[in-house]
Amino acid sequence: MSAIERCRVTGSTDLQPFLDLGDTPLADALVDPDNRPENEAHFPLELCFCPESKLVQITHDVDPEVMFVDNYLYFSSFSDQVAQHTRAHAEQLVESRGLGPDSLVVELASNDGYLLRHFVELGIPVLGIDPAPDQAAAAREKGVPTLEEFFGVELAERLVAEGKQADVIIANNVMAHIPDPNDFVGGMKTLLADDGVITVENPYVKTLIDHCEFDTIYHEHYFYWSCQSVDVLTRRNSLVLNDVQHFPELHGGTLRWWIGHHEDRSDAVLSYLADEKAAGLDTFEYYADFGRRVDGVRAELKRLLSELRAEGARIVGYGAAAKGATLLNATGIGTDLVEYVVDRNPHKQGLLMPGTRQPIKDPSFLVEDRPDYVLLLAWNFEKEILDQQSDYREQGGRFIRPVPWPEVVA
Ligand code: DWN
């Protein structure tokens, strides 16, 4: 597998690498213990910066058909925080856009219908688009019609030819996952009604760098977006980035970008663009020392876990998350340090973490087994998880937060 030679947005060959996390397995490819390959496929996990697109992207492509279809186990509906966030988003759209029975709301990567179900409940026509069969089936059970396809210009043109035009297009946590952003956004432009709006949500690259959230880097995430890079991409596809909202508590720090056919820029988006310019997000220097800081975090985490184990403590993990797979594999944390991982997604229980092979169990096992420490692999849900695990904590169990700096938190 060779590194890309051109930026996936601009085609520029001026790609500047700044982080190498080594060869790691696909973060979502949990392993079936009854059918475990000797060593599942590993791929180089490196980041580079393109000064033309102002975009951070991984240097090696993995076939999307391999990553997102056969055993993709991410279901959006396993977080109360995400559920509350998406309900508020739906309500904001219905009110601000005056949606009703003659509207059409389309979600790209609609997963298990976690968001579109809110519009269905209000009698607003929806269409989900997601290539993962299990998630699409779960969405249909919620009354969300779903196309099991990858989205791009070709599908958008087919939908328009059928008389469909979207008043709202929602793309939550997907614009990091698509190998061809111009085709993806070009499809949005084709499908969007003239007075329609697109909302795109993704973790914010500035938070990733500033808070050393290196574990949110995995092959499923081709891109790590800033307002500047979204601005470049949308303008290249004759759309306009008009507004931005910040959700610092979601997935470690998420931005929601509001995009349309016509310019109507808010003070918020102008302020974010100016702040990013002032912080140097459009320069290599801003990213240059990230690799060194990540090395420091990885070394400290391994030291802390090794020290606790040497004292006779037992350590397990919470959250069979994609970020957990990167953290364990990129830091070299095997079952000698973290015995097993718990996760409340039943599709993941009974499987093994990719690469490091920790077995995945139900979170109720924590109270039964009483390990001394739990490494928060899903640290982005720290409050929700600690509240939920009050019984384990009352038994004296303690959690370890791995980033921005490893520490025992509670
Ligand atoms: O882009 C993506 C980000 C936004 O979400 C997707 N590619 C995949 C996903 O990343 P992730 O796999 O790191 O997801 P989460 O949602 O951060 O992972 C949380 C894991 O923890 C899930 O497997 C569900 C589980 N969980 C749990 O066991 N108990 C979650 C909560 C809130 C809980 O209480």
PDB file of N, CA and C and ligand atoms in Angstrom, residues 28 68 72-75 78-82 173-174 176-177 202-203 218 220-221 251 318-324 342-345 348 363 377-378 380-381 384-385 388, ligand 1:
ATOM      1  N   ASP A  28     -12.391  -0.142  13.527  1.00  0.00           N
ATOM      2  CA  ASP A  28     -13.755  -0.659  13.735  1.00  0.00           C
ATOM      3  C   ASP A  28     -13.847  -2.149  13.445  1.00  0.00           C
ATOM      4  N   PHE A  68     -16.404  -0.067   5.730  1.00  0.00           N
ATOM      5  CA  PHE A  68     -17.712   0.352   6.218  1.00  0.00           C
ATOM      6  C   PHE A  68     -18.849  -0.614   5.948  1.00  0.00           C
ATOM      7  N   TYR A  72     -19.149  -3.470  10.028  1.00  0.00           N
ATOM      8  CA  TYR A  72     -19.133  -2.146  10.651  1.00  0.00           C
ATOM      9  C   TYR A  72     -20.110  -2.144  11.826  1.00  0.00           C
ATOM     10  N   LEU A  73     -19.591  -1.882  13.017  1.00  0.00           N
ATOM     11  CA  LEU A  73     -20.395  -2.081  14.226  1.00  0.00           C
ATOM     12  C   LEU A  73     -20.751  -0.796  14.949  1.00  0.00           C
ATOM     13  N   TYR A  74     -20.455   0.371  14.313  1.00  0.00           N
ATOM     14  CA  TYR A  74     -20.759   1.625  15.012  1.00  0.00           C
ATOM     15  C   TYR A  74     -22.242   1.924  14.861  1.00  0.00           C
ATOM     16  N   PHE A  75     -22.941   1.955  16.009  1.00  0.00           N
ATOM     17  CA  PHE A  75     -24.357   2.347  16.027  1.00  0.00           C
ATOM     18  C   PHE A  75     -24.466   3.632  16.831  1.00  0.00           C
ATOM     19  N   PHE A  78     -26.066   4.486  20.931  1.00  0.00           N
ATOM     20  CA  PHE A  78     -25.600   3.972  22.229  1.00  0.00           C
ATOM     21  C   PHE A  78     -25.048   5.062  23.120  1.00  0.00           C
ATOM     22  N   SER A  79     -25.442   6.283  22.878  1.00  0.00           N
ATOM     23  CA  SER A  79     -25.012   7.345  23.784  1.00  0.00           C
ATOM     24  C   SER A  79     -26.193   8.268  24.072  1.00  0.00           C
ATOM     25  N   ASP A  80     -26.479   8.476  25.362  1.00  0.00           N
ATOM     26  CA  ASP A  80     -27.554   9.391  25.744  1.00  0.00           C
ATOM     27  C   ASP A  80     -27.188  10.817  25.320  1.00  0.00           C
ATOM     28  N   GLN A  81     -25.886  11.150  25.431  1.00  0.00           N
ATOM     29  CA  GLN A  81     -25.447  12.505  25.069  1.00  0.00           C
ATOM     30  C   GLN A  81     -25.700  12.751  23.581  1.00  0.00           C
ATOM     31  N   VAL A  82     -25.357  11.773  22.752  1.00  0.00           N
ATOM     32  CA  VAL A  82     -25.582  11.926  21.310  1.00  0.00           C
ATOM     33  C   VAL A  82     -27.081  12.031  21.038  1.00  0.00           C
ATOM     34  N   ASN A 173     -20.605  13.380  11.250  1.00  0.00           N
ATOM     35  CA  ASN A 173     -19.499  12.419  11.389  1.00  0.00           C
ATOM     36  C   ASN A 173     -19.354  11.528  10.166  1.00  0.00           C
ATOM     37  N   VAL A 174     -19.469  12.118   9.014  1.00  0.00           N
ATOM     38  CA  VAL A 174     -19.247  11.360   7.767  1.00  0.00           C
ATOM     39  C   VAL A 174     -18.253  12.054   6.852  1.00  0.00           C
ATOM     40  N   ALA A 176     -15.538  13.059   7.401  1.00  0.00           N
ATOM     41  CA  ALA A 176     -14.164  12.615   7.676  1.00  0.00           C
ATOM     42  C   ALA A 176     -13.919  11.269   7.002  1.00  0.00           C
ATOM     43  N   HIS A 177     -15.028  10.604   6.632  1.00  0.00           N
ATOM     44  CA  HIS A 177     -14.953   9.191   6.255  1.00  0.00           C
ATOM     45  C   HIS A 177     -14.991   8.933   4.759  1.00  0.00           C
ATOM     46  N   ASN A 202     -18.452  17.506  12.463  1.00  0.00           N
ATOM     47  CA  ASN A 202     -17.269  16.645  12.620  1.00  0.00           C
ATOM     48  C   ASN A 202     -16.452  17.126  13.813  1.00  0.00           C
ATOM     49  N   PRO A 203     -15.680  16.218  14.412  1.00  0.00           N
ATOM     50  CA  PRO A 203     -14.739  16.680  15.430  1.00  0.00           C
ATOM     51  C   PRO A 203     -13.832  17.761  14.827  1.00  0.00           C
ATOM     52  N   TYR A 218      -7.827   7.509  12.958  1.00  0.00           N
ATOM     53  CA  TYR A 218      -7.861   6.125  12.500  1.00  0.00           C
ATOM     54  C   TYR A 218      -8.193   6.122  11.015  1.00  0.00           C
ATOM     55  N   GLU A 220     -10.529   5.067   9.265  1.00  0.00           N
ATOM     56  CA  GLU A 220     -11.879   5.452   8.854  1.00  0.00           C
ATOM     57  C   GLU A 220     -11.991   6.975   8.734  1.00  0.00           C
ATOM     58  N   HIS A 221     -11.123   7.699   9.410  1.00  0.00           N
ATOM     59  CA  HIS A 221     -11.115   9.166   9.347  1.00  0.00           C
ATOM     60  C   HIS A 221     -10.028   9.609   8.373  1.00  0.00           C
ATOM     61  N   HIS A 251     -17.797  14.342  21.374  1.00  0.00           N
ATOM     62  CA  HIS A 251     -16.704  13.645  20.679  1.00  0.00           C
ATOM     63  C   HIS A 251     -15.381  14.378  20.854  1.00  0.00           C
ATOM     64  N   TYR A 318     -12.819   0.810  29.182  1.00  0.00           N
ATOM     65  CA  TYR A 318     -14.248   1.064  28.954  1.00  0.00           C
ATOM     66  C   TYR A 318     -14.429   1.718  27.591  1.00  0.00           C
ATOM     67  N   GLY A 319     -15.189   1.035  26.715  1.00  0.00           N
ATOM     68  CA  GLY A 319     -15.519   1.582  25.397  1.00  0.00           C
ATOM     69  C   GLY A 319     -14.741   0.904  24.301  1.00  0.00           C
ATOM     70  N   ALA A 320     -15.396  -0.021  23.580  1.00  0.00           N
ATOM     71  CA  ALA A 320     -14.729  -0.671  22.430  1.00  0.00           C
ATOM     72  C   ALA A 320     -14.831   0.272  21.238  1.00  0.00           C
ATOM     73  N   ALA A 321     -14.354   1.480  21.475  1.00  0.00           N
ATOM     74  CA  ALA A 321     -14.481   2.569  20.491  1.00  0.00           C
ATOM     75  C   ALA A 321     -13.363   2.497  19.477  1.00  0.00           C
ATOM     76  N   ALA A 322     -13.591   3.099  18.331  1.00  0.00           N
ATOM     77  CA  ALA A 322     -12.522   3.168  17.318  1.00  0.00           C
ATOM     78  C   ALA A 322     -11.300   3.873  17.921  1.00  0.00           C
ATOM     79  N   LYS A 323     -11.588   4.931  18.694  1.00  0.00           N
ATOM     80  CA  LYS A 323     -10.448   5.661  19.308  1.00  0.00           C
ATOM     81  C   LYS A 323      -9.721   4.759  20.292  1.00  0.00           C
ATOM     82  N   GLY A 324     -10.457   3.839  20.908  1.00  0.00           N
ATOM     83  CA  GLY A 324      -9.815   2.904  21.842  1.00  0.00           C
ATOM     84  C   GLY A 324      -8.860   1.982  21.118  1.00  0.00           C
ATOM     85  N   VAL A 342     -14.970  -3.242  28.334  1.00  0.00           N
ATOM     86  CA  VAL A 342     -16.432  -3.377  28.419  1.00  0.00           C
ATOM     87  C   VAL A 342     -17.068  -2.344  27.487  1.00  0.00           C
ATOM     88  N   ASP A 343     -18.268  -2.711  26.974  1.00  0.00           N
ATOM     89  CA  ASP A 343     -18.982  -1.818  26.058  1.00  0.00           C
ATOM     90  C   ASP A 343     -20.446  -2.237  26.062  1.00  0.00           C
ATOM     91  N   ARG A 344     -21.348  -1.209  26.058  1.00  0.00           N
ATOM     92  CA  ARG A 344     -22.766  -1.596  26.182  1.00  0.00           C
ATOM     93  C   ARG A 344     -23.447  -1.848  24.844  1.00  0.00           C
ATOM     94  N   ASN A 345     -22.667  -1.753  23.777  1.00  0.00           N
ATOM     95  CA  ASN A 345     -23.209  -2.097  22.457  1.00  0.00           C
ATOM     96  C   ASN A 345     -23.178  -3.624  22.320  1.00  0.00           C
ATOM     97  N   LYS A 348     -20.965  -5.539  19.890  1.00  0.00           N
ATOM     98  CA  LYS A 348     -19.510  -5.605  20.107  1.00  0.00           C
ATOM     99  C   LYS A 348     -19.130  -6.629  21.174  1.00  0.00           C
ATOM    100  N   PRO A 363     -20.718  -3.993  30.396  1.00  0.00           N
ATOM    101  CA  PRO A 363     -20.238  -3.145  31.506  1.00  0.00           C
ATOM    102  C   PRO A 363     -20.648  -3.644  32.897  1.00  0.00           C
ATOM    103  N   LEU A 377     -11.365   4.447  27.466  1.00  0.00           N
ATOM    104  CA  LEU A 377     -11.104   4.480  26.015  1.00  0.00           C
ATOM    105  C   LEU A 377     -12.123   5.388  25.321  1.00  0.00           C
ATOM    106  N   ALA A 378     -13.346   5.455  25.896  1.00  0.00           N
ATOM    107  CA  ALA A 378     -14.385   6.361  25.356  1.00  0.00           C
ATOM    108  C   ALA A 378     -14.441   7.593  26.251  1.00  0.00           C
ATOM    109  N   ASN A 380     -14.550  10.575  25.628  1.00  0.00           N
ATOM    110  CA  ASN A 380     -15.464  11.631  25.177  1.00  0.00           C
ATOM    111  C   ASN A 380     -16.821  11.534  25.870  1.00  0.00           C
ATOM    112  N   PHE A 381     -17.098  10.388  26.498  1.00  0.00           N
ATOM    113  CA  PHE A 381     -18.347  10.210  27.254  1.00  0.00           C
ATOM    114  C   PHE A 381     -18.051  10.056  28.742  1.00  0.00           C
ATOM    115  N   GLU A 384     -20.984  10.789  31.273  1.00  0.00           N
ATOM    116  CA  GLU A 384     -22.070   9.810  31.124  1.00  0.00           C
ATOM    117  C   GLU A 384     -21.650   8.455  31.689  1.00  0.00           C
ATOM    118  N   ILE A 385     -20.429   8.061  31.440  1.00  0.00           N
ATOM    119  CA  ILE A 385     -19.956   6.740  31.880  1.00  0.00           C
ATOM    120  C   ILE A 385     -19.719   6.718  33.390  1.00  0.00           C
ATOM    121  N   GLN A 388     -22.918   6.560  35.167  1.00  0.00           N
ATOM    122  CA  GLN A 388     -23.523   5.245  34.969  1.00  0.00           C
ATOM    123  C   GLN A 388     -22.833   4.188  35.842  1.00  0.00           C
TER     124      GLN A 388
HETATM  125  O1  DWN B   1     -16.637   9.399  13.553  1.00  0.00           O
HETATM  126  C1  DWN B   1     -16.940   8.591  14.424  1.00  0.00           C
HETATM  127  C2  DWN B   1     -17.042   9.020  15.842  1.00  0.00           C
HETATM  128  C3  DWN B   1     -17.742  10.360  15.905  1.00  0.00           C
HETATM  129  O2  DWN B   1     -17.780   8.085  16.568  1.00  0.00           O
HETATM  130  C4  DWN B   1     -17.211   7.195  14.041  1.00  0.00           C
HETATM  131  N1  DWN B   1     -16.239   6.840  12.991  1.00  0.00           N
HETATM  132  C5  DWN B   1     -17.052   6.201  15.130  1.00  0.00           C
HETATM  133  C6  DWN B   1     -17.294   6.792  16.439  1.00  0.00           C
HETATM  134  O3  DWN B   1     -16.041   6.810  17.082  1.00  0.00           O
HETATM  135  P1  DWN B   1     -15.868   5.796  18.249  1.00  0.00           P
HETATM  136  O4  DWN B   1     -15.988   4.365  17.828  1.00  0.00           O
HETATM  137  O5  DWN B   1     -14.638   6.186  18.973  1.00  0.00           O
HETATM  138  O6  DWN B   1     -17.243   6.050  18.952  1.00  0.00           O
HETATM  139  P2  DWN B   1     -17.706   6.470  20.282  1.00  0.00           P
HETATM  140  O7  DWN B   1     -19.145   6.726  20.083  1.00  0.00           O
HETATM  141  O8  DWN B   1     -16.908   7.517  20.905  1.00  0.00           O
HETATM  142  O9  DWN B   1     -17.494   5.092  21.083  1.00  0.00           O
HETATM  143  C7  DWN B   1     -18.093   4.942  22.281  1.00  0.00           C
HETATM  144  C8  DWN B   1     -18.179   3.471  22.547  1.00  0.00           C
HETATM  145  O10 DWN B   1     -18.543   3.345  23.893  1.00  0.00           O
HETATM  146  C9  DWN B   1     -19.264   2.820  21.701  1.00  0.00           C
HETATM  147  O11 DWN B   1     -18.869   1.509  21.325  1.00  0.00           O
HETATM  148  C10 DWN B   1     -20.445   2.743  22.647  1.00  0.00           C
HETATM  149  C11 DWN B   1     -19.786   2.636  23.995  1.00  0.00           C
HETATM  150  N2  DWN B   1     -20.509   3.239  25.088  1.00  0.00           N
HETATM  151  C12 DWN B   1     -20.740   2.464  26.211  1.00  0.00           C
HETATM  152  O12 DWN B   1     -20.369   1.297  26.242  1.00  0.00           O
HETATM  153  N3  DWN B   1     -21.408   3.021  27.256  1.00  0.00           N
HETATM  154  C13 DWN B   1     -20.899   4.537  25.016  1.00  0.00           C
HETATM  155  C14 DWN B   1     -21.560   5.118  26.090  1.00  0.00           C
HETATM  156  C15 DWN B   1     -21.988   6.545  26.049  1.00  0.00           C
HETATM  157  C16 DWN B   1     -21.835   4.320  27.250  1.00  0.00           C
HETATM  158  O13 DWN B   1     -22.434   4.783  28.232  1.00  0.00           O
END
